[in-house]
Amino acid sequence: MFTNSEIIETIDMLDNRHLDVRTVTVSLSLLDCIDGDPALCRKKVYDKITRVCARLVPVCESLSKRYGVEIVNKRIAVTPISIIGAACGDYIGLARTLDKAGKNLGVDFIGGYSALVQKSATAAEDDFLRTLPRALSETDIVCGSVNVASSKAGINLDAIGKLGEIIKDLSYRTRDNNSFGCGKLVVFCNAVDDNPFMAGAFTGLSEGESSVNVGVSGPGVVEYEIRKHPDHDITQICELIKRTAFKITRLGQLIGGEAAKELGLSAGIVDLSLAPTPAIGDSVARVLESIGLSSVGGCGTTCALALLNDAVKKGGVMAANRVGGLSGAFIPVSEDAGMIEAVRGGMLGLEKLEAMTAVCSVGLDMIAVPGDTPASVISAMIADECAIGMVNNKTTAVRVIPVYGKTVGEEADFGGLFGTAPIMRVSAADPSAFIARGGVIPPPIHANKN
């Protein structure tokens, strides 16, 4: 039973503190759609997506009205298309099929134009990688990802070298839209099978036929609770964040369970990640500052972020039947009003962001850099993040946007939840000889656990 004060508190979170369900994502296996005939493969994919997910948007809208909870995004994640399309080779056709199916259903994004090449790539996967710039520039809601490293397999430097060039090509192809095509591509180390958040969502091979995964949010709620207690010490702050995360996660558990029941699908995971938006009062950076930092990016930021990440996980894990996805605190620069302000003010740079990624969810996310940044530098950024993820046995990623025609001091406006990204300065040092060596960096010694 809930007390009257708890009910009132939850209503206040929903009405005034930006508490929402950031996404309800249907995870869907397309393994039974594999076919050597391109037309038949495309038909199977389209028919299955539109059949299984036909009621996703109406159900989410109904739940939103019933419970008074905003469900910001409705999404679909499918089996990596590099696998589904290997038999027919029609990757571009499948990308367009995903785009058409998703648009006809009214979903916000469909993820899974993806490949898993952490150890090596097959000839078919190499063909797939070459299609990424076309596929993501010629579709609107299709998102892609490539897993290039893991703690068990090491770091595939060959694939990373190719992805620097791929991202530059994608930047040029979408130059009329601030190179936003790059914002639909994530490069991972230790990608997970059940992530509900775009652009990195796909249905892993360990997943079942279909399920409903939910991503919650609520940094504004956490900030508000911390600011109510200026005299708390750090131990008390940790406890406060845990209790708040528990309440936020219970909302996600409720919506996810109800959505699965009404869709006739399995209930999947709740992702505990605090996902910010550009809206005032919905910022992870502001949460860190409420703990005591004068500005995110200053000394103490990494420690405060580690505290926040750990407390969110400890509080949320007790509130859900199954926790998964990325689960922590996101720090996407363009999507967080506090991060944007810190970059504009010179308080936050790429070096500090990289340090922060060692203790948070994912990594260098929605980072805008000068359009003339060399492909080798982009590859080296990816390699650095992969090293952090591999050694620390955590998921890291890079979603970097070299904005064509823009340089440091300018900004790129992506609109809506994607926000505005100040163009960040990148080291002028040349890593091209390192990237050009290629090969695979072996996994760390602690990976040998069998």
Short mmCIF file of N, CA and C in Angstrom, two decimals, residues 23-164:
data_model
loop_
_atom_site.label_atom_id
_atom_site.label_comp_id
_atom_site.label_asym_id
_atom_site.label_seq_id
_atom_site.Cartn_x
_atom_site.Cartn_y
_atom_site.Cartn_z
N THR A 23 11.45 5.63 -22.59
CA THR A 23 11.16 4.79 -23.76
C THR A 23 10.52 3.47 -23.36
N VAL A 24 9.58 3.02 -24.18
CA VAL A 24 9.11 1.65 -24.19
C VAL A 24 9.58 1.06 -25.51
N THR A 25 10.46 0.07 -25.43
CA THR A 25 11.09 -0.49 -26.63
C THR A 25 10.74 -1.97 -26.76
N VAL A 26 10.15 -2.34 -27.87
CA VAL A 26 9.90 -3.75 -28.16
C VAL A 26 11.16 -4.34 -28.79
N SER A 27 11.65 -5.39 -28.16
CA SER A 27 12.80 -6.13 -28.68
C SER A 27 12.27 -7.32 -29.48
N LEU A 28 12.70 -7.43 -30.73
CA LEU A 28 12.09 -8.40 -31.64
C LEU A 28 13.16 -9.18 -32.41
N SER A 29 13.11 -10.49 -32.32
CA SER A 29 14.02 -11.34 -33.08
C SER A 29 13.55 -11.46 -34.52
N LEU A 30 14.49 -11.29 -35.46
CA LEU A 30 14.18 -11.46 -36.88
C LEU A 30 14.90 -12.67 -37.48
N LEU A 31 15.38 -13.57 -36.62
CA LEU A 31 16.15 -14.71 -37.12
C LEU A 31 15.34 -15.57 -38.08
N ASP A 32 14.03 -15.65 -37.85
CA ASP A 32 13.20 -16.47 -38.73
C ASP A 32 12.88 -15.78 -40.05
N CYS A 33 13.40 -14.57 -40.24
CA CYS A 33 13.17 -13.83 -41.48
C CYS A 33 14.32 -14.01 -42.48
N ILE A 34 15.38 -14.68 -42.08
CA ILE A 34 16.53 -14.86 -42.96
C ILE A 34 16.12 -15.63 -44.21
N ASP A 35 16.52 -15.10 -45.36
CA ASP A 35 16.19 -15.75 -46.62
C ASP A 35 17.20 -15.31 -47.68
N GLY A 36 17.60 -16.21 -48.56
CA GLY A 36 18.54 -15.87 -49.62
C GLY A 36 17.94 -15.01 -50.71
N ASP A 37 16.62 -14.97 -50.78
CA ASP A 37 15.93 -14.13 -51.76
C ASP A 37 15.72 -12.75 -51.15
N PRO A 38 16.34 -11.68 -51.69
CA PRO A 38 16.23 -10.34 -51.07
C PRO A 38 14.79 -9.87 -50.89
N ALA A 39 13.96 -10.06 -51.92
CA ALA A 39 12.58 -9.58 -51.83
C ALA A 39 11.81 -10.33 -50.74
N LEU A 40 12.03 -11.64 -50.66
CA LEU A 40 11.32 -12.43 -49.65
C LEU A 40 11.82 -12.08 -48.25
N CYS A 41 13.11 -11.84 -48.10
CA CYS A 41 13.66 -11.44 -46.81
C CYS A 41 13.05 -10.11 -46.36
N ARG A 42 13.01 -9.15 -47.26
CA ARG A 42 12.43 -7.84 -46.92
C ARG A 42 10.96 -7.98 -46.52
N LYS A 43 10.22 -8.81 -47.24
CA LYS A 43 8.79 -9.01 -46.94
C LYS A 43 8.61 -9.65 -45.57
N LYS A 44 9.41 -10.65 -45.27
CA LYS A 44 9.31 -11.30 -43.97
C LYS A 44 9.59 -10.31 -42.84
N VAL A 45 10.63 -9.49 -43.01
CA VAL A 45 10.99 -8.50 -41.99
C VAL A 45 9.87 -7.49 -41.79
N TYR A 46 9.37 -6.95 -42.88
CA TYR A 46 8.29 -5.96 -42.79
C TYR A 46 7.04 -6.55 -42.14
N ASP A 47 6.65 -7.74 -42.59
CA ASP A 47 5.42 -8.35 -42.07
C ASP A 47 5.54 -8.65 -40.57
N LYS A 48 6.71 -9.13 -40.14
CA LYS A 48 6.84 -9.50 -38.73
C LYS A 48 6.83 -8.26 -37.84
N ILE A 49 7.56 -7.22 -38.25
CA ILE A 49 7.61 -6.00 -37.44
C ILE A 49 6.22 -5.39 -37.32
N THR A 50 5.53 -5.27 -38.44
CA THR A 50 4.22 -4.60 -38.41
C THR A 50 3.16 -5.46 -37.74
N ARG A 51 3.34 -6.78 -37.73
CA ARG A 51 2.38 -7.65 -37.04
C ARG A 51 2.59 -7.62 -35.53
N VAL A 52 3.81 -7.85 -35.09
CA VAL A 52 4.09 -7.95 -33.65
C VAL A 52 3.95 -6.59 -32.96
N CYS A 53 4.34 -5.53 -33.65
CA CYS A 53 4.36 -4.20 -33.02
C CYS A 53 3.19 -3.32 -33.44
N ALA A 54 2.17 -3.92 -34.02
CA ALA A 54 1.05 -3.14 -34.55
C ALA A 54 0.41 -2.24 -33.51
N ARG A 55 0.35 -2.69 -32.25
CA ARG A 55 -0.37 -1.94 -31.22
C ARG A 55 0.57 -1.21 -30.25
N LEU A 56 1.86 -1.15 -30.57
CA LEU A 56 2.81 -0.54 -29.64
C LEU A 56 2.46 0.91 -29.32
N VAL A 57 2.27 1.72 -30.34
CA VAL A 57 1.99 3.14 -30.10
C VAL A 57 0.62 3.34 -29.43
N PRO A 58 -0.46 2.72 -29.90
CA PRO A 58 -1.74 2.89 -29.22
C PRO A 58 -1.72 2.43 -27.76
N VAL A 59 -1.03 1.33 -27.47
CA VAL A 59 -0.96 0.85 -26.09
C VAL A 59 -0.21 1.85 -25.22
N CYS A 60 0.91 2.38 -25.71
CA CYS A 60 1.67 3.35 -24.93
C CYS A 60 0.85 4.62 -24.68
N GLU A 61 0.12 5.06 -25.69
CA GLU A 61 -0.71 6.25 -25.52
C GLU A 61 -1.83 6.00 -24.51
N SER A 62 -2.39 4.80 -24.52
CA SER A 62 -3.45 4.45 -23.57
C SER A 62 -2.91 4.40 -22.14
N LEU A 63 -1.73 3.79 -21.97
CA LEU A 63 -1.11 3.72 -20.63
C LEU A 63 -0.75 5.10 -20.12
N SER A 64 -0.29 5.95 -21.01
CA SER A 64 0.08 7.31 -20.62
C SER A 64 -1.12 8.06 -20.07
N LYS A 65 -2.26 7.91 -20.72
CA LYS A 65 -3.47 8.58 -20.25
C LYS A 65 -3.98 7.95 -18.95
N ARG A 66 -3.90 6.63 -18.87
CA ARG A 66 -4.43 5.92 -17.71
C ARG A 66 -3.67 6.29 -16.43
N TYR A 67 -2.35 6.37 -16.54
CA TYR A 67 -1.54 6.60 -15.34
C TYR A 67 -1.01 8.03 -15.22
N GLY A 68 -1.29 8.86 -16.21
CA GLY A 68 -0.81 10.24 -16.15
C GLY A 68 0.69 10.35 -16.27
N VAL A 69 1.30 9.43 -16.99
CA VAL A 69 2.75 9.37 -17.15
C VAL A 69 3.10 9.59 -18.62
N GLU A 70 3.99 10.52 -18.89
CA GLU A 70 4.44 10.70 -20.26
C GLU A 70 5.38 9.57 -20.66
N ILE A 71 5.08 8.92 -21.77
CA ILE A 71 6.00 7.95 -22.37
C ILE A 71 6.59 8.65 -23.58
N VAL A 72 7.83 9.08 -23.45
CA VAL A 72 8.42 10.00 -24.42
C VAL A 72 8.64 9.35 -25.77
N ASN A 73 9.18 8.13 -25.79
CA ASN A 73 9.51 7.47 -27.04
C ASN A 73 8.97 6.05 -27.11
N LYS A 74 8.50 5.67 -28.29
CA LYS A 74 8.10 4.30 -28.56
C LYS A 74 9.05 3.78 -29.64
N ARG A 75 9.73 2.68 -29.34
CA ARG A 75 10.81 2.23 -30.20
C ARG A 75 10.77 0.73 -30.43
N ILE A 76 11.49 0.30 -31.45
CA ILE A 76 11.65 -1.11 -31.77
C ILE A 76 13.13 -1.40 -31.95
N ALA A 77 13.59 -2.53 -31.41
CA ALA A 77 14.97 -2.97 -31.61
C ALA A 77 14.95 -4.38 -32.19
N VAL A 78 15.71 -4.61 -33.24
CA VAL A 78 15.68 -5.90 -33.93
C VAL A 78 17.06 -6.56 -33.94
N THR A 79 17.08 -7.82 -34.30
CA THR A 79 18.32 -8.57 -34.45
C THR A 79 19.26 -7.85 -35.41
N PRO A 80 20.57 -7.82 -35.13
CA PRO A 80 21.50 -7.11 -36.02
C PRO A 80 21.30 -7.46 -37.50
N ILE A 81 21.12 -6.44 -38.31
CA ILE A 81 20.84 -6.65 -39.73
C ILE A 81 22.04 -7.25 -40.46
N SER A 82 23.23 -7.10 -39.92
CA SER A 82 24.39 -7.76 -40.54
C SER A 82 24.21 -9.28 -40.55
N ILE A 83 23.46 -9.79 -39.58
CA ILE A 83 23.18 -11.23 -39.51
C ILE A 83 21.98 -11.58 -40.40
N ILE A 84 20.92 -10.80 -40.28
CA ILE A 84 19.68 -11.09 -41.02
C ILE A 84 19.92 -10.98 -42.53
N GLY A 85 20.76 -10.03 -42.94
CA GLY A 85 20.95 -9.79 -44.37
C GLY A 85 22.11 -10.53 -44.99
N ALA A 86 22.85 -11.32 -44.22
CA ALA A 86 24.04 -11.96 -44.76
C ALA A 86 23.72 -12.92 -45.90
N ALA A 87 22.59 -13.59 -45.82
CA ALA A 87 22.26 -14.57 -46.85
C ALA A 87 21.86 -13.93 -48.17
N CYS A 88 21.21 -12.77 -48.11
CA CYS A 88 20.75 -12.13 -49.34
C CYS A 88 21.62 -10.94 -49.77
N GLY A 89 22.35 -10.36 -48.81
CA GLY A 89 23.25 -9.26 -49.14
C GLY A 89 22.57 -7.92 -49.38
N ASP A 90 21.27 -7.85 -49.20
CA ASP A 90 20.53 -6.61 -49.51
C ASP A 90 20.39 -5.73 -48.27
N TYR A 91 21.51 -5.26 -47.75
CA TYR A 91 21.47 -4.48 -46.51
C TYR A 91 20.74 -3.16 -46.69
N ILE A 92 21.00 -2.46 -47.77
CA ILE A 92 20.32 -1.18 -47.99
C ILE A 92 18.82 -1.38 -48.12
N GLY A 93 18.41 -2.41 -48.83
CA GLY A 93 16.99 -2.70 -48.94
C GLY A 93 16.36 -2.98 -47.59
N LEU A 94 17.08 -3.68 -46.72
CA LEU A 94 16.56 -3.97 -45.39
C LEU A 94 16.49 -2.71 -44.54
N ALA A 95 17.46 -1.80 -44.70
CA ALA A 95 17.40 -0.52 -43.97
C ALA A 95 16.15 0.25 -44.35
N ARG A 96 15.85 0.28 -45.63
CA ARG A 96 14.65 0.99 -46.09
C ARG A 96 13.39 0.30 -45.60
N THR A 97 13.44 -1.02 -45.51
CA THR A 97 12.29 -1.77 -45.00
C THR A 97 12.04 -1.45 -43.53
N LEU A 98 13.10 -1.39 -42.73
CA LEU A 98 12.97 -1.01 -41.32
C LEU A 98 12.36 0.38 -41.21
N ASP A 99 12.85 1.31 -42.03
CA ASP A 99 12.37 2.69 -41.99
C ASP A 99 10.89 2.75 -42.34
N LYS A 100 10.49 2.04 -43.37
CA LYS A 100 9.09 2.03 -43.79
C LYS A 100 8.19 1.41 -42.73
N ALA A 101 8.63 0.28 -42.16
CA ALA A 101 7.82 -0.38 -41.14
C ALA A 101 7.65 0.51 -39.92
N GLY A 102 8.75 1.09 -39.46
CA GLY A 102 8.70 1.95 -38.28
C GLY A 102 7.82 3.17 -38.48
N LYS A 103 7.93 3.79 -39.64
CA LYS A 103 7.11 4.97 -39.93
C LYS A 103 5.63 4.61 -40.00
N ASN A 104 5.32 3.49 -40.62
CA ASN A 104 3.91 3.09 -40.73
C ASN A 104 3.30 2.78 -39.36
N LEU A 105 4.13 2.35 -38.42
CA LEU A 105 3.65 2.08 -37.07
C LEU A 105 3.62 3.34 -36.20
N GLY A 106 4.31 4.38 -36.63
CA GLY A 106 4.35 5.62 -35.86
C GLY A 106 5.35 5.63 -34.73
N VAL A 107 6.35 4.72 -34.76
CA VAL A 107 7.36 4.71 -33.70
C VAL A 107 8.39 5.80 -33.96
N ASP A 108 9.14 6.14 -32.91
CA ASP A 108 10.11 7.22 -33.02
C ASP A 108 11.41 6.75 -33.68
N PHE A 109 11.88 5.57 -33.30
CA PHE A 109 13.11 5.03 -33.87
C PHE A 109 13.03 3.51 -33.94
N ILE A 110 13.82 2.96 -34.85
CA ILE A 110 13.97 1.51 -34.93
C ILE A 110 15.46 1.20 -35.02
N GLY A 111 15.94 0.44 -34.06
CA GLY A 111 17.37 0.17 -33.97
C GLY A 111 17.69 -1.26 -34.35
N GLY A 112 18.94 -1.48 -34.72
CA GLY A 112 19.37 -2.82 -35.06
C GLY A 112 20.09 -2.90 -36.40
N TYR A 113 20.33 -1.75 -37.05
CA TYR A 113 21.18 -1.77 -38.24
C TYR A 113 22.61 -1.87 -37.72
N SER A 114 22.94 -3.06 -37.28
CA SER A 114 24.09 -3.25 -36.39
C SER A 114 24.95 -4.43 -36.81
N ALA A 115 26.18 -4.44 -36.27
CA ALA A 115 27.10 -5.55 -36.49
C ALA A 115 27.91 -5.80 -35.23
N LEU A 116 28.28 -7.05 -35.00
CA LEU A 116 29.07 -7.46 -33.84
C LEU A 116 30.40 -7.99 -34.35
N VAL A 117 31.43 -7.14 -34.32
CA VAL A 117 32.71 -7.49 -34.94
C VAL A 117 33.87 -7.31 -33.95
N GLN A 118 33.61 -7.57 -32.67
CA GLN A 118 34.61 -7.31 -31.64
C GLN A 118 35.88 -8.16 -31.78
N LYS A 119 35.76 -9.33 -32.37
CA LYS A 119 36.93 -10.19 -32.52
C LYS A 119 37.47 -10.16 -33.94
N SER A 120 36.56 -10.19 -34.90
CA SER A 120 36.92 -10.13 -36.31
C SER A 120 35.64 -9.94 -37.10
N ALA A 121 35.78 -9.68 -38.39
CA ALA A 121 34.61 -9.49 -39.24
C ALA A 121 34.64 -10.49 -40.38
N THR A 122 33.47 -11.04 -40.69
CA THR A 122 33.34 -11.89 -41.88
C THR A 122 33.32 -11.01 -43.12
N ALA A 123 33.41 -11.64 -44.29
CA ALA A 123 33.32 -10.89 -45.54
C ALA A 123 31.97 -10.18 -45.64
N ALA A 124 30.90 -10.86 -45.18
CA ALA A 124 29.57 -10.26 -45.21
C ALA A 124 29.49 -9.06 -44.28
N GLU A 125 30.12 -9.15 -43.12
CA GLU A 125 30.11 -8.02 -42.17
C GLU A 125 30.91 -6.85 -42.71
N ASP A 126 32.01 -7.13 -43.41
CA ASP A 126 32.74 -6.04 -44.05
C ASP A 126 31.86 -5.34 -45.09
N ASP A 127 31.10 -6.13 -45.85
CA ASP A 127 30.17 -5.54 -46.81
C ASP A 127 29.13 -4.69 -46.09
N PHE A 128 28.64 -5.20 -44.97
CA PHE A 128 27.64 -4.45 -44.20
C PHE A 128 28.20 -3.11 -43.73
N LEU A 129 29.40 -3.11 -43.18
CA LEU A 129 29.99 -1.87 -42.66
C LEU A 129 30.06 -0.81 -43.75
N ARG A 130 30.36 -1.22 -44.96
CA ARG A 130 30.46 -0.25 -46.06
C ARG A 130 29.12 0.39 -46.39
N THR A 131 28.01 -0.25 -45.99
CA THR A 131 26.69 0.31 -46.29
C THR A 131 26.22 1.33 -45.26
N LEU A 132 26.90 1.42 -44.12
CA LEU A 132 26.40 2.27 -43.04
C LEU A 132 26.16 3.72 -43.46
N PRO A 133 27.08 4.39 -44.16
CA PRO A 133 26.80 5.79 -44.52
C PRO A 133 25.54 5.95 -45.37
N ARG A 134 25.35 5.08 -46.35
CA ARG A 134 24.15 5.18 -47.18
C ARG A 134 22.90 4.86 -46.38
N ALA A 135 22.95 3.77 -45.63
CA ALA A 135 21.76 3.32 -44.91
C ALA A 135 21.26 4.37 -43.92
N LEU A 136 22.17 4.99 -43.17
CA LEU A 136 21.76 5.95 -42.14
C LEU A 136 21.50 7.34 -42.69
N SER A 137 22.00 7.63 -43.88
CA SER A 137 21.71 8.93 -44.50
C SER A 137 20.46 8.90 -45.36
N GLU A 138 20.08 7.71 -45.84
CA GLU A 138 18.92 7.60 -46.72
C GLU A 138 17.67 7.14 -46.00
N THR A 139 17.75 6.99 -44.68
CA THR A 139 16.58 6.67 -43.85
C THR A 139 16.43 7.73 -42.77
N ASP A 140 15.25 7.77 -42.17
CA ASP A 140 14.96 8.82 -41.18
C ASP A 140 15.01 8.32 -39.73
N ILE A 141 14.47 7.13 -39.47
CA ILE A 141 14.34 6.69 -38.08
C ILE A 141 15.16 5.44 -37.78
N VAL A 142 15.96 4.98 -38.74
CA VAL A 142 16.79 3.80 -38.52
C VAL A 142 18.07 4.20 -37.80
N CYS A 143 18.41 3.44 -36.76
CA CYS A 143 19.63 3.68 -35.99
C CYS A 143 20.56 2.47 -36.11
N GLY A 144 21.86 2.75 -36.03
CA GLY A 144 22.83 1.69 -36.20
C GLY A 144 23.86 1.66 -35.09
N SER A 145 24.53 0.53 -34.96
CA SER A 145 25.58 0.38 -33.96
C SER A 145 26.55 -0.69 -34.42
N VAL A 146 27.79 -0.58 -33.93
CA VAL A 146 28.81 -1.59 -34.22
C VAL A 146 29.55 -1.86 -32.93
N ASN A 147 29.60 -3.12 -32.53
CA ASN A 147 30.39 -3.49 -31.36
C ASN A 147 31.78 -3.92 -31.83
N VAL A 148 32.79 -3.14 -31.46
CA VAL A 148 34.14 -3.36 -31.99
C VAL A 148 35.11 -3.88 -30.94
N ALA A 149 34.64 -4.08 -29.71
CA ALA A 149 35.55 -4.51 -28.65
C ALA A 149 34.76 -5.15 -27.52
N SER A 150 35.44 -6.00 -26.75
CA SER A 150 34.85 -6.56 -25.54
C SER A 150 35.97 -6.98 -24.60
N SER A 151 35.61 -7.18 -23.35
CA SER A 151 36.61 -7.59 -22.36
C SER A 151 37.09 -9.01 -22.61
N LYS A 152 36.32 -9.80 -23.35
CA LYS A 152 36.72 -11.17 -23.66
C LYS A 152 37.48 -11.28 -24.98
N ALA A 153 37.14 -10.43 -25.95
CA ALA A 153 37.72 -10.56 -27.29
C ALA A 153 38.85 -9.59 -27.57
N GLY A 154 38.91 -8.48 -26.84
CA GLY A 154 39.90 -7.46 -27.14
C GLY A 154 39.32 -6.35 -27.99
N ILE A 155 40.18 -5.61 -28.68
CA ILE A 155 39.76 -4.44 -29.47
C ILE A 155 40.13 -4.67 -30.93
N ASN A 156 39.13 -4.63 -31.80
CA ASN A 156 39.32 -4.84 -33.23
C ASN A 156 39.72 -3.50 -33.86
N LEU A 157 41.02 -3.26 -33.95
CA LEU A 157 41.50 -1.99 -34.47
C LEU A 157 41.25 -1.86 -35.97
N ASP A 158 41.16 -2.97 -36.67
CA ASP A 158 40.82 -2.92 -38.10
C ASP A 158 39.44 -2.29 -38.28
N ALA A 159 38.46 -2.76 -37.51
CA ALA A 159 37.10 -2.23 -37.62
C ALA A 159 37.06 -0.77 -37.18
N ILE A 160 37.80 -0.43 -36.13
CA ILE A 160 37.82 0.95 -35.65
C ILE A 160 38.38 1.89 -36.70
N GLY A 161 39.43 1.45 -37.39
CA GLY A 161 39.98 2.26 -38.46
C GLY A 161 38.97 2.54 -39.56
N LYS A 162 38.18 1.53 -39.92
CA LYS A 162 37.15 1.71 -40.94
C LYS A 162 36.06 2.66 -40.47
N LEU A 163 35.72 2.58 -39.18
CA LEU A 163 34.61 3.39 -38.67
C LEU A 163 34.94 4.88 -38.64
N GLY A 164 36.20 5.24 -38.48
CA GLY A 164 36.56 6.65 -38.59
C GLY A 164 36.19 7.19 -39.96
#
